[in-house]
Amino acid sequence: MLLTKPLHSIRFLRENHLGVEAHIGRYESSPTWAQYLPFVGGVHLPYEGINLASPDEAVRNAGMRKMKDALAEGCRYGIDRMVIHTLGIRSIGEENTGDYDTLLESLRELAAYAAERSITLCMENQLMYPPKIMRLFGDTAEEWFRIRRDAGCDNLMLTLDTSHASTSLAVYPTHRERLKHLYDFLKFPEMIGRIHWSDSRITNNEAAGNDMHLCPGAGDLPLPFHSEINRLPAVKLLEQNCSSDEVLRTLEFIENLP
């Protein structure tokens, strides 16, 4: 199943067999949102102002309340998997703002809350910022998979965001190394329950700290990588702000993948 953002006409969605992703707290107040309800095929939980890894109990608890409220609200769409965008903020500048064990505790608590509602949570790999600005937990493939294993919850899976993955490759000095490590994000496909599918540019390292979210086929991620994404048995969101013509070109690109 392919989803888009709710930017296109109902006729366009119907003609191209597309759904949309509901983003809790972002779309519900729009006067046009009601028309998209029959097309909702995914639910995205909020992330702004949330740090699930914060050692400050008040900060952590406020984020947990926001996440649980959003999860409960998202149940109205009848979708059994929801995307967790934020995992935790490790540091901002020189200040440590997150603790790994606290993050795991938060995830286990959320997973238990979700399990009571028959929901699986899919944790997104994070954008890699320059370290002097910010560091997020889960901004490398290794740590993203490790968080899932260490949390140890049956109803925790992963969301692969290919644009975020591209930002994490900036630490490798050559294009050859960046290409090699791009596939690190596909090492455990059985853990991946949702896809946010975008293209990027890693040949010249333009993706360094740059969450490009290009339409698939508009960047330089290799065709074999896109083909593997296409074969994953998970709902995929085309996560771009783009025109209907650009979506059509993307659909043609996907249809012609080997």
Coordinates of C-alpha atoms in Angstrom, one line a residue:
M1 CA 0.0 0.0 0.0
L2 CA 1.3 3.5 -0.9
L3 CA 0.4 6.6 1.0
T4 CA 0.9 10.3 0.4
K5 CA 0.5 13.4 2.5
P6 CA -3.1 14.8 2.3
L7 CA -2.2 17.3 -0.4
H8 CA -4.0 15.9 -3.4
S9 CA -7.6 15.6 -4.6
I10 CA -9.8 12.7 -3.6
R11 CA -10.2 11.9 -7.3
F12 CA -6.4 11.7 -7.7
L13 CA -6.1 9.4 -4.7
R14 CA -8.8 7.1 -6.0
E15 CA -7.6 7.0 -9.6
N16 CA -4.0 6.1 -8.4
H17 CA -5.0 3.7 -5.6
L18 CA -3.3 5.9 -2.9
G19 CA -4.0 6.5 0.7
V20 CA -2.9 9.1 3.2
E21 CA -1.2 9.1 6.6
A22 CA -2.9 10.8 9.5
H23 CA -0.5 13.0 11.5
I24 CA -2.0 13.5 15.0
G25 CA -2.1 17.1 15.9
R26 CA -1.3 18.3 12.4
Y27 CA -4.2 17.7 10.1
E28 CA -7.4 17.3 12.2
S29 CA -8.2 21.0 12.4
S30 CA -8.0 21.5 8.6
P31 CA -11.4 22.1 7.0
T32 CA -10.6 19.6 4.3
W33 CA -9.5 16.8 6.6
A34 CA -12.9 15.0 6.8
Q35 CA -12.8 14.1 3.1
Y36 CA -9.6 12.1 3.6
L37 CA -10.8 9.9 6.4
P38 CA -11.8 7.0 4.1
F39 CA -8.3 7.0 2.7
V40 CA -6.3 6.9 6.0
G41 CA -3.8 4.0 5.9
G42 CA -1.3 5.1 8.5
V43 CA -1.0 7.1 11.7
H44 CA 2.0 9.3 12.7
L45 CA 2.3 10.3 16.3
P46 CA 3.6 13.8 17.3
Y47 CA 7.2 14.7 18.1
E48 CA 7.5 18.4 18.7
G49 CA 8.5 19.3 22.2
I50 CA 8.9 15.7 23.3
N51 CA 12.0 14.0 24.7
L52 CA 11.3 10.4 25.8
A53 CA 14.9 10.1 27.0
S54 CA 14.9 13.2 29.3
P55 CA 16.2 12.6 32.8
D56 CA 14.1 15.5 33.9
E57 CA 11.0 13.7 35.2
A58 CA 8.6 16.6 34.4
V59 CA 9.9 16.8 30.8
R60 CA 9.7 13.0 30.3
N61 CA 6.2 12.7 31.9
A62 CA 4.8 15.6 29.8
G63 CA 6.1 13.9 26.6
M64 CA 4.6 10.6 27.7
R65 CA 1.2 12.1 28.3
K66 CA 1.3 13.8 24.9
M67 CA 2.2 10.5 23.2
K68 CA -0.4 8.4 25.0
D69 CA -3.1 11.0 24.3
A70 CA -2.2 11.0 20.6
L71 CA -2.0 7.2 20.5
A72 CA -5.5 6.9 22.0
E73 CA -6.8 9.5 19.5
G74 CA -5.1 7.7 16.6
C75 CA -7.1 4.5 17.5
R76 CA -10.2 6.1 15.9
Y77 CA -8.7 5.4 12.4
G78 CA -8.6 1.7 12.9
I79 CA -4.9 1.3 12.0
D80 CA -3.0 -1.3 13.9
R81 CA 0.5 0.3 13.4
M82 CA 1.5 3.8 14.4
V83 CA 4.8 5.6 13.7
I84 CA 6.9 7.1 16.6
H85 CA 8.9 9.8 15.0
T86 CA 10.9 10.9 18.0
L87 CA 12.9 8.5 20.2
G88 CA 14.9 10.9 22.4
I89 CA 17.2 13.9 22.3
R90 CA 20.7 12.8 23.4
S91 CA 22.2 16.3 23.5
I92 CA 21.7 19.9 22.4
G93 CA 25.0 21.6 21.7
E94 CA 27.2 20.7 24.7
E95 CA 24.4 19.9 27.0
N96 CA 23.4 16.3 27.6
T97 CA 19.6 16.1 27.5
G98 CA 18.9 12.4 27.3
D99 CA 19.6 9.0 28.9
Y100 CA 19.5 5.7 27.1
D101 CA 18.0 3.7 29.9
T102 CA 15.3 6.3 30.4
L103 CA 14.5 6.1 26.7
L104 CA 14.1 2.3 27.0
E105 CA 11.9 2.7 30.0
S106 CA 9.7 5.2 28.1
L107 CA 9.4 2.9 25.1
R108 CA 8.4 -0.1 27.2
E109 CA 5.7 2.0 29.0
L110 CA 4.4 3.2 25.6
A111 CA 4.5 -0.3 24.2
A112 CA 2.5 -1.6 27.1
Y113 CA -0.1 1.2 26.7
A114 CA -0.2 0.4 22.9
A115 CA -0.6 -3.3 23.5
E116 CA -3.7 -2.8 25.5
R117 CA -5.2 -1.2 22.4
S118 CA -3.8 -3.9 20.0
I119 CA -1.4 -1.3 18.5
T120 CA 2.2 -2.0 17.2
L121 CA 4.5 1.0 17.4
C122 CA 7.1 1.5 14.6
M123 CA 10.1 3.6 15.7
E124 CA 11.6 5.9 13.1
N125 CA 15.4 6.2 12.5
Q126 CA 16.4 9.7 13.2
L127 CA 17.9 12.6 11.3
M128 CA 21.6 13.1 12.0
Y129 CA 22.4 16.7 12.8
P130 CA 25.9 18.1 13.1
P131 CA 27.0 17.1 16.6
K132 CA 27.6 20.7 17.7
I133 CA 23.9 21.4 17.1
M134 CA 22.0 18.3 18.3
R135 CA 22.2 14.5 18.5
L136 CA 19.2 12.2 18.6
F137 CA 19.0 8.6 19.7
G138 CA 18.6 6.3 16.8
D139 CA 20.4 8.4 14.2
T140 CA 22.6 5.5 13.0
A141 CA 21.4 2.1 11.7
E142 CA 23.3 0.3 14.5
E143 CA 21.7 2.2 17.3
W144 CA 18.3 2.2 15.7
F145 CA 18.3 -1.6 15.6
R146 CA 19.8 -1.8 19.1
I147 CA 17.1 0.3 20.6
R148 CA 14.5 -2.1 19.2
R149 CA 16.3 -5.2 20.6
D150 CA 17.1 -3.6 24.0
A151 CA 13.5 -2.5 24.5
G152 CA 12.5 -6.1 24.1
C153 CA 8.8 -5.5 23.3
D154 CA 6.9 -7.7 20.8
N155 CA 4.8 -4.8 19.6
L156 CA 7.8 -2.5 18.9
M157 CA 8.9 -2.5 15.3
L158 CA 10.7 0.1 13.1
T159 CA 9.9 2.8 10.5
L160 CA 12.7 3.2 7.9
D161 CA 12.9 6.9 6.8
T162 CA 15.3 6.8 3.8
S163 CA 15.9 10.5 3.9
H164 CA 16.9 10.4 7.5
A165 CA 19.1 7.4 6.7
S166 CA 20.9 9.4 4.0
T167 CA 21.9 12.1 6.6
S168 CA 23.6 9.5 8.7
L169 CA 26.0 8.6 5.9
A170 CA 27.8 12.0 6.0
V171 CA 30.3 10.5 8.5
Y172 CA 31.8 8.4 5.7
P173 CA 34.4 10.3 3.6
T174 CA 33.8 8.6 0.2
H175 CA 30.8 7.9 -1.9
R176 CA 31.7 4.3 -2.1
E177 CA 31.6 4.0 1.8
R178 CA 28.3 5.9 1.9
L179 CA 26.7 3.5 -0.6
K180 CA 28.0 0.5 1.4
H181 CA 26.6 1.8 4.7
L182 CA 23.2 2.8 3.2
Y183 CA 22.4 -0.9 3.1
D184 CA 23.1 -1.1 6.9
F185 CA 19.5 0.1 7.3
L186 CA 18.2 -3.1 5.5
K187 CA 20.2 -5.6 7.6
F188 CA 17.1 -6.8 9.6
P189 CA 14.1 -6.3 7.3
E190 CA 11.9 -8.4 9.5
M191 CA 12.1 -5.6 12.1
I192 CA 10.8 -2.9 9.7
G193 CA 7.0 -2.4 9.8
R194 CA 6.6 1.0 8.0
I195 CA 8.5 2.9 5.3
H196 CA 8.8 6.7 4.8
W197 CA 10.2 6.6 1.2
S198 CA 12.1 9.5 -0.1
D199 CA 15.2 10.0 -2.3
S200 CA 18.3 12.0 -1.4
R201 CA 21.8 13.0 -2.7
I202 CA 24.7 11.2 -1.2
T203 CA 27.2 11.3 -4.1
N204 CA 28.4 14.7 -3.2
N205 CA 27.4 14.4 0.4
E206 CA 24.6 17.0 0.0
A207 CA 22.5 15.0 2.4
A208 CA 24.9 15.9 5.3
G209 CA 22.6 17.4 7.9
N210 CA 20.0 17.9 5.1
D211 CA 16.7 16.0 5.3
M212 CA 16.0 16.3 1.6
H213 CA 12.9 14.3 1.2
L214 CA 13.1 14.2 -2.6
C215 CA 10.6 12.1 -4.6
P216 CA 11.9 8.6 -5.2
G217 CA 13.8 8.8 -8.5
A218 CA 14.7 12.4 -8.1
G219 CA 17.9 11.9 -6.2
D220 CA 20.9 9.6 -6.5
L221 CA 20.1 6.7 -4.1
P222 CA 20.8 3.6 -6.2
L223 CA 18.1 1.7 -8.0
P224 CA 18.9 -1.6 -6.2
F225 CA 18.2 0.2 -2.9
H226 CA 14.9 1.5 -4.1
S227 CA 14.0 -2.0 -5.4
E228 CA 14.7 -3.5 -2.0
I229 CA 12.5 -0.8 -0.4
N230 CA 9.8 -1.6 -2.9
R231 CA 9.9 -5.3 -2.0
L232 CA 9.6 -4.8 1.7
P233 CA 6.1 -6.0 2.9
A234 CA 5.2 -2.8 4.7
V235 CA 3.0 0.2 4.1
K236 CA 5.0 2.9 2.4
L237 CA 4.5 6.7 2.7
L238 CA 5.7 9.0 -0.1
E239 CA 6.8 11.7 2.4
Q240 CA 7.1 14.7 0.2
N241 CA 5.4 18.0 -0.3
C242 CA 5.0 17.8 -4.0
S243 CA 2.6 18.3 -6.9
S244 CA 0.3 15.6 -8.3
D245 CA 2.5 15.5 -11.5
E246 CA 5.5 14.7 -9.3
V247 CA 3.6 11.9 -7.6
L248 CA 2.7 10.5 -11.0
R249 CA 6.4 10.5 -12.0
T250 CA 7.2 8.8 -8.7
L251 CA 4.6 6.1 -9.4
E252 CA 6.1 5.5 -12.8
F253 CA 9.5 5.3 -11.3
I254 CA 8.3 2.7 -8.8
E255 CA 6.4 0.7 -11.4
N256 CA 9.6 0.4 -13.5
L257 CA 11.9 -0.7 -10.7
P258 CA 13.6 -4.0 -11.3

